[in-house]
mmCIF file with all atom_site columns, C-alpha atoms in Angstrom:
data_model
loop_
_atom_site.group_PDB
_atom_site.id
_atom_site.type_symbol
_atom_site.label_atom_id
_atom_site.label_alt_id
_atom_site.label_comp_id
_atom_site.label_asym_id
_atom_site.label_entity_id
_atom_site.label_seq_id
_atom_site.pdbx_PDB_ins_code
_atom_site.Cartn_x
_atom_site.Cartn_y
_atom_site.Cartn_z
_atom_site.occupancy
_atom_site.B_iso_or_equiv
_atom_site.pdbx_formal_charge
_atom_site.auth_seq_id
_atom_site.auth_comp_id
_atom_site.auth_asym_id
_atom_site.auth_atom_id
_atom_site.pdbx_PDB_model_num
ATOM 1   C CA . MET A 1 1   ? -51.417 -57.400 -83.217 1.00 90.00 ? 1   MET A CA 1
ATOM 2   C CA . ARG A 1 2   ? -48.710 -56.918 -85.823 1.00 92.00 ? 2   ARG A CA 1
ATOM 3   C CA . THR A 1 3   ? -48.930 -53.145 -85.464 1.00 94.00 ? 3   THR A CA 1
ATOM 4   C CA . LEU A 1 4   ? -48.487 -53.431 -81.701 1.00 94.00 ? 4   LEU A CA 1
ATOM 5   C CA . LEU A 1 5   ? -45.324 -55.515 -82.119 1.00 95.00 ? 5   LEU A CA 1
ATOM 6   C CA . ILE A 1 6   ? -43.904 -52.995 -84.611 1.00 95.00 ? 6   ILE A CA 1
ATOM 7   C CA . LEU A 1 7   ? -44.737 -50.135 -82.261 1.00 96.00 ? 7   LEU A CA 1
ATOM 8   C CA . LEU A 1 8   ? -43.103 -51.877 -79.268 1.00 96.00 ? 8   LEU A CA 1
ATOM 9   C CA . THR A 1 9   ? -39.991 -52.632 -81.355 1.00 96.00 ? 9   THR A CA 1
ATOM 10  C CA . VAL A 1 10  ? -39.702 -48.978 -82.377 1.00 97.00 ? 10  VAL A CA 1
ATOM 11  C CA . VAL A 1 11  ? -40.126 -47.873 -78.723 1.00 97.00 ? 11  VAL A CA 1
ATOM 12  C CA . GLU A 1 12  ? -37.446 -50.385 -77.681 1.00 97.00 ? 12  GLU A CA 1
ATOM 13  C CA . ILE A 1 13  ? -35.037 -49.097 -80.350 1.00 97.00 ? 13  ILE A CA 1
ATOM 14  C CA . VAL A 1 14  ? -35.682 -45.475 -79.304 1.00 97.00 ? 14  VAL A CA 1
ATOM 15  C CA . LEU A 1 15  ? -35.054 -46.367 -75.629 1.00 97.00 ? 15  LEU A CA 1
ATOM 16  C CA . LEU A 1 16  ? -31.866 -48.231 -76.583 1.00 98.00 ? 16  LEU A CA 1
ATOM 17  C CA . LEU A 1 17  ? -30.630 -45.274 -78.653 1.00 98.00 ? 17  LEU A CA 1
ATOM 18  C CA . GLY A 1 18  ? -31.537 -42.876 -75.806 1.00 97.00 ? 18  GLY A CA 1
ATOM 19  C CA . ALA A 1 19  ? -29.603 -44.969 -73.277 1.00 97.00 ? 19  ALA A CA 1
ATOM 20  C CA . LEU A 1 20  ? -26.609 -45.157 -75.629 1.00 98.00 ? 20  LEU A CA 1
ATOM 21  C CA . ALA A 1 21  ? -26.685 -41.385 -76.185 1.00 98.00 ? 21  ALA A CA 1
ATOM 22  C CA . PHE A 1 22  ? -26.938 -40.728 -72.433 1.00 98.00 ? 22  PHE A CA 1
ATOM 23  C CA . TYR A 1 23  ? -23.993 -42.980 -71.521 1.00 98.00 ? 23  TYR A CA 1
ATOM 24  C CA . LEU A 1 24  ? -21.875 -41.813 -74.450 1.00 98.00 ? 24  LEU A CA 1
ATOM 25  C CA . ASN A 1 25  ? -22.436 -38.249 -73.259 1.00 97.00 ? 25  ASN A CA 1
ATOM 26  C CA . ARG A 1 26  ? -21.319 -39.235 -69.710 1.00 97.00 ? 26  ARG A CA 1
ATOM 27  C CA . ILE A 1 27  ? -18.237 -41.014 -71.089 1.00 97.00 ? 27  ILE A CA 1
ATOM 28  C CA . GLY A 1 28  ? -17.400 -37.929 -73.175 1.00 97.00 ? 28  GLY A CA 1
ATOM 29  C CA . ALA A 1 29  ? -17.651 -35.673 -70.093 1.00 97.00 ? 29  ALA A CA 1
ATOM 30  C CA . SER A 1 30  ? -15.396 -38.039 -68.145 1.00 97.00 ? 30  SER A CA 1
ATOM 31  C CA . LEU A 1 31  ? -12.841 -38.057 -70.978 1.00 97.00 ? 31  LEU A CA 1
ATOM 32  C CA . ARG A 1 32  ? -12.873 -34.230 -71.107 1.00 96.00 ? 32  ARG A CA 1
ATOM 33  C CA . ARG A 1 33  ? -12.203 -34.097 -67.343 1.00 96.00 ? 33  ARG A CA 1
ATOM 34  C CA . THR A 1 34  ? -9.398  -36.648 -67.714 1.00 96.00 ? 34  THR A CA 1
ATOM 35  C CA . SER A 1 35  ? -7.888  -34.627 -70.562 1.00 95.00 ? 35  SER A CA 1
ATOM 36  C CA . SER A 1 36  ? -7.924  -31.489 -68.431 1.00 94.00 ? 36  SER A CA 1
ATOM 37  C CA . LEU A 1 37  ? -6.234  -33.284 -65.519 1.00 96.00 ? 37  LEU A CA 1
ATOM 38  C CA . LEU A 1 38  ? -3.631  -34.833 -67.832 1.00 96.00 ? 38  LEU A CA 1
ATOM 39  C CA . ALA A 1 39  ? -2.819  -31.355 -69.151 1.00 94.00 ? 39  ALA A CA 1
ATOM 40  C CA . LYS A 1 40  ? -2.160  -30.225 -65.560 1.00 95.00 ? 40  LYS A CA 1
ATOM 41  C CA . VAL A 1 41  ? 0.010   -33.278 -64.928 1.00 95.00 ? 41  VAL A CA 1
ATOM 42  C CA . GLY A 1 42  ? 1.948   -32.599 -68.130 1.00 95.00 ? 42  GLY A CA 1
ATOM 43  C CA . PHE A 1 43  ? 2.523   -29.006 -67.026 1.00 95.00 ? 43  PHE A CA 1
ATOM 44  C CA . GLY A 1 44  ? 3.800   -30.254 -63.652 1.00 95.00 ? 44  GLY A CA 1
ATOM 45  C CA . VAL A 1 45  ? 6.143   -32.766 -65.281 1.00 95.00 ? 45  VAL A CA 1
ATOM 46  C CA . ARG A 1 46  ? 7.595   -30.056 -67.532 1.00 95.00 ? 46  ARG A CA 1
ATOM 47  C CA . ALA A 1 47  ? 8.127   -27.842 -64.464 1.00 94.00 ? 47  ALA A CA 1
ATOM 48  C CA . ILE A 1 48  ? 9.917   -30.689 -62.660 1.00 94.00 ? 48  ILE A CA 1
ATOM 49  C CA . GLU A 1 49  ? 12.052  -31.333 -65.733 1.00 92.00 ? 49  GLU A CA 1
ATOM 50  C CA . SER A 1 50  ? 13.105  -27.694 -65.955 1.00 92.00 ? 50  SER A CA 1
ATOM 51  C CA . HIS A 1 51  ? 13.884  -27.548 -62.224 1.00 92.00 ? 51  HIS A CA 1
ATOM 52  C CA . CYS A 1 52  ? 15.945  -30.772 -62.346 1.00 91.00 ? 52  CYS A CA 1
ATOM 53  C CA . ALA A 1 53  ? 17.892  -29.922 -65.511 1.00 88.00 ? 53  ALA A CA 1
ATOM 54  C CA . PRO A 1 54  ? 20.893  -28.443 -63.635 1.00 88.00 ? 54  PRO A CA 1
ATOM 55  C CA . ILE A 1 55  ? 21.318  -31.618 -61.552 1.00 90.00 ? 55  ILE A CA 1
ATOM 56  C CA . GLY A 1 56  ? 22.856  -33.749 -64.335 1.00 86.00 ? 56  GLY A CA 1
ATOM 57  C CA . PRO A 1 57  ? 26.138  -31.882 -64.843 1.00 88.00 ? 57  PRO A CA 1
ATOM 58  C CA . VAL A 1 58  ? 26.566  -31.332 -61.100 1.00 91.00 ? 58  VAL A CA 1
ATOM 59  C CA . VAL A 1 59  ? 26.157  -35.055 -60.379 1.00 92.00 ? 59  VAL A CA 1
ATOM 60  C CA . THR A 1 60  ? 28.845  -35.851 -62.929 1.00 90.00 ? 60  THR A CA 1
ATOM 61  C CA . THR A 1 61  ? 31.198  -33.394 -61.227 1.00 91.00 ? 61  THR A CA 1
ATOM 62  C CA . ILE A 1 62  ? 30.392  -34.795 -57.774 1.00 93.00 ? 62  ILE A CA 1
ATOM 63  C CA . ASN A 1 63  ? 30.951  -38.377 -58.959 1.00 93.00 ? 63  ASN A CA 1
ATOM 64  C CA . GLY A 1 64  ? 34.365  -37.383 -60.329 1.00 90.00 ? 64  GLY A CA 1
ATOM 65  C CA . GLN A 1 65  ? 35.308  -35.746 -57.043 1.00 93.00 ? 65  GLN A CA 1
ATOM 66  C CA . LEU A 1 66  ? 34.080  -38.752 -55.055 1.00 93.00 ? 66  LEU A CA 1
ATOM 67  C CA . ALA A 1 67  ? 36.159  -41.086 -57.229 1.00 91.00 ? 67  ALA A CA 1
ATOM 68  C CA . THR A 1 68  ? 39.228  -38.948 -56.450 1.00 91.00 ? 68  THR A CA 1
ATOM 69  C CA . ILE A 1 69  ? 38.423  -38.987 -52.731 1.00 92.00 ? 69  ILE A CA 1
ATOM 70  C CA . SER A 1 70  ? 37.871  -42.757 -52.828 1.00 90.00 ? 70  SER A CA 1
ATOM 71  C CA . GLY A 1 71  ? 41.284  -43.276 -54.397 1.00 86.00 ? 71  GLY A CA 1
ATOM 72  C CA . ALA A 1 72  ? 42.890  -41.045 -51.787 1.00 88.00 ? 72  ALA A CA 1
ATOM 73  C CA . LEU A 1 73  ? 41.125  -42.843 -48.925 1.00 91.00 ? 73  LEU A CA 1
ATOM 74  C CA . GLU A 1 74  ? 42.406  -46.204 -50.149 1.00 88.00 ? 74  GLU A CA 1
ATOM 75  C CA . GLY A 1 75  ? 45.937  -44.836 -49.879 1.00 86.00 ? 75  GLY A CA 1
ATOM 76  C CA . VAL A 1 76  ? 45.237  -43.413 -46.420 1.00 90.00 ? 76  VAL A CA 1
ATOM 77  C CA . ALA A 1 77  ? 43.762  -46.759 -45.286 1.00 89.00 ? 77  ALA A CA 1
ATOM 78  C CA . GLU A 1 78  ? 46.882  -48.551 -46.549 1.00 89.00 ? 78  GLU A CA 1
ATOM 79  C CA . LEU A 1 79  ? 49.119  -46.092 -44.665 1.00 89.00 ? 79  LEU A CA 1
ATOM 80  C CA . ALA A 1 80  ? 47.042  -46.519 -41.501 1.00 89.00 ? 80  ALA A CA 1
ATOM 81  C CA . THR A 1 81  ? 47.253  -50.293 -41.775 1.00 90.00 ? 81  THR A CA 1
ATOM 82  C CA . ARG A 1 82  ? 51.025  -50.144 -42.221 1.00 88.00 ? 82  ARG A CA 1
ATOM 83  C CA . ALA A 1 83  ? 51.367  -47.702 -39.323 1.00 88.00 ? 83  ALA A CA 1
ATOM 84  C CA . GLY A 1 84  ? 49.231  -49.927 -37.102 1.00 84.00 ? 84  GLY A CA 1
ATOM 85  C CA . ASP A 1 85  ? 51.142  -53.074 -38.065 1.00 82.00 ? 85  ASP A CA 1
ATOM 86  C CA . GLY A 1 86  ? 54.526  -51.388 -37.699 1.00 70.00 ? 86  GLY A CA 1
ATOM 87  C CA . ALA A 1 87  ? 53.820  -49.957 -34.248 1.00 60.00 ? 87  ALA A CA 1
ATOM 88  C CA . GLY A 1 88  ? 52.421  -53.240 -32.956 1.00 51.00 ? 88  GLY A CA 1
ATOM 89  C CA . VAL A 1 89  ? 49.377  -51.554 -31.511 1.00 49.00 ? 89  VAL A CA 1
ATOM 90  C CA . ALA A 1 90  ? 46.732  -54.118 -30.619 1.00 50.00 ? 90  ALA A CA 1
ATOM 91  C CA . GLY A 1 91  ? 45.225  -52.578 -27.543 1.00 49.00 ? 91  GLY A CA 1
ATOM 92  C CA . ALA A 1 92  ? 42.111  -53.539 -25.713 1.00 44.00 ? 92  ALA A CA 1
ATOM 93  C CA . GLY A 1 93  ? 39.946  -50.566 -24.899 1.00 46.00 ? 93  GLY A CA 1
ATOM 94  C CA . ALA A 1 94  ? 38.874  -50.192 -21.287 1.00 45.00 ? 94  ALA A CA 1
ATOM 95  C CA . GLY A 1 95  ? 35.482  -48.653 -21.926 1.00 46.00 ? 95  GLY A CA 1
ATOM 96  C CA . ALA A 1 96  ? 33.132  -47.192 -24.485 1.00 45.00 ? 96  ALA A CA 1
ATOM 97  C CA . GLY A 1 97  ? 35.256  -45.076 -26.777 1.00 44.00 ? 97  GLY A CA 1
ATOM 98  C CA . ALA A 1 98  ? 38.314  -45.270 -24.548 1.00 44.00 ? 98  ALA A CA 1
ATOM 99  C CA . GLY A 1 99  ? 40.500  -47.248 -26.924 1.00 44.00 ? 99  GLY A CA 1
ATOM 100 C CA . ALA A 1 100 ? 43.725  -45.598 -25.738 1.00 44.00 ? 100 ALA A CA 1
ATOM 101 C CA . GLY A 1 101 ? 45.169  -45.561 -29.220 1.00 45.00 ? 101 GLY A CA 1
ATOM 102 C CA . ALA A 1 102 ? 43.833  -48.987 -30.123 1.00 43.00 ? 102 ALA A CA 1
ATOM 103 C CA . VAL A 1 103 ? 43.732  -49.693 -33.816 1.00 45.00 ? 103 VAL A CA 1
ATOM 104 C CA . THR A 1 104 ? 42.814  -53.354 -33.595 1.00 46.00 ? 104 THR A CA 1
ATOM 105 C CA . GLY A 1 105 ? 41.691  -55.694 -30.854 1.00 45.00 ? 105 GLY A CA 1
ATOM 106 C CA . ALA A 1 106 ? 38.586  -56.603 -28.960 1.00 43.00 ? 106 ALA A CA 1
ATOM 107 C CA . GLY A 1 107 ? 37.942  -53.704 -26.654 1.00 44.00 ? 107 GLY A CA 1
ATOM 108 C CA . ALA A 1 108 ? 35.906  -54.423 -23.579 1.00 45.00 ? 108 ALA A CA 1
ATOM 109 C CA . GLY A 1 109 ? 32.871  -52.230 -23.649 1.00 46.00 ? 109 GLY A CA 1
ATOM 110 C CA . SER A 1 110 ? 33.462  -51.056 -27.200 1.00 43.00 ? 110 SER A CA 1
ATOM 111 C CA . VAL A 1 111 ? 30.561  -50.756 -29.557 1.00 46.00 ? 111 VAL A CA 1
ATOM 112 C CA . ASP A 1 112 ? 32.199  -52.223 -32.637 1.00 45.00 ? 112 ASP A CA 1
ATOM 113 C CA . GLY A 1 113 ? 34.667  -54.691 -31.062 1.00 48.00 ? 113 GLY A CA 1
ATOM 114 C CA . ARG A 1 114 ? 37.695  -52.672 -32.184 1.00 50.00 ? 114 ARG A CA 1
ATOM 115 C CA . GLY A 1 115 ? 38.291  -50.849 -28.932 1.00 50.00 ? 115 GLY A CA 1
ATOM 116 C CA . ALA A 1 116 ? 36.593  -47.638 -30.035 1.00 48.00 ? 116 ALA A CA 1
ATOM 117 C CA . THR A 1 117 ? 33.106  -46.334 -30.439 1.00 46.00 ? 117 THR A CA 1
ATOM 118 C CA . PRO A 1 118 ? 32.336  -45.701 -34.148 1.00 49.00 ? 118 PRO A CA 1
ATOM 119 C CA . GLY A 1 119 ? 32.484  -42.059 -35.067 1.00 51.00 ? 119 GLY A CA 1
ATOM 120 C CA . VAL A 1 120 ? 34.287  -41.051 -31.860 1.00 48.00 ? 120 VAL A CA 1
ATOM 121 C CA . THR A 1 121 ? 38.019  -40.426 -31.988 1.00 50.00 ? 121 THR A CA 1
ATOM 122 C CA . PRO A 1 122 ? 39.681  -41.106 -28.614 1.00 49.00 ? 122 PRO A CA 1
ATOM 123 C CA . GLY A 1 123 ? 40.732  -37.812 -27.068 1.00 48.00 ? 123 GLY A CA 1
ATOM 124 C CA . ALA A 1 124 ? 38.774  -35.765 -29.615 1.00 47.00 ? 124 ALA A CA 1
ATOM 125 C CA . GLN A 1 125 ? 36.836  -32.752 -28.425 1.00 48.00 ? 125 GLN A CA 1
ATOM 126 C CA . GLN A 1 126 ? 33.124  -33.556 -28.307 1.00 49.00 ? 126 GLN A CA 1
ATOM 127 C CA . GLY A 1 127 ? 30.657  -30.958 -29.500 1.00 49.00 ? 127 GLY A CA 1
ATOM 128 C CA . PRO A 1 128 ? 30.191  -28.893 -32.637 1.00 49.00 ? 128 PRO A CA 1
ATOM 129 C CA . ASP A 1 129 ? 32.829  -29.342 -35.311 1.00 48.00 ? 129 ASP A CA 1
ATOM 130 C CA . ALA A 1 130 ? 34.252  -26.643 -37.588 1.00 49.00 ? 130 ALA A CA 1
ATOM 131 C CA . TRP A 1 131 ? 30.973  -26.508 -39.539 1.00 51.00 ? 131 TRP A CA 1
ATOM 132 C CA . GLY A 1 132 ? 28.723  -26.286 -36.484 1.00 51.00 ? 132 GLY A CA 1
ATOM 133 C CA . SER A 1 133 ? 27.324  -29.833 -36.642 1.00 48.00 ? 133 SER A CA 1
ATOM 134 C CA . PRO A 1 134 ? 27.536  -31.964 -33.483 1.00 51.00 ? 134 PRO A CA 1
ATOM 135 C CA . ASP A 1 135 ? 29.835  -34.996 -33.347 1.00 49.00 ? 135 ASP A CA 1
ATOM 136 C CA . VAL A 1 136 ? 28.190  -38.393 -33.503 1.00 43.00 ? 136 VAL A CA 1
#
């Protein structure tokens, strides 16, 4: 009886070691596949980095130009406000986009309540602009 128990214990240990070896082998194969895929991802990230490298200096230049434009637009807005206040223009537009020179006021039929449709200058030619894009 004792011999049988020893034999069954040895068989159980061999089966346990076999199962461990089998699953460790499967885990190793999965890790090798993951390593290969990570190498491809790393290659892709390096390619993206090299393609995006020129963006940094250009963005800095664009931000500087936009800051200049923003400062200029504040001055233009101030001049427009003064011109509108000085001329006493507070018209009420008669229809969509027909503000008849209205700078302020509640225009009947206007989209934004200012007597003009946003993006449409009264009397402006509709259609492609100087760059070929259509007016909004």
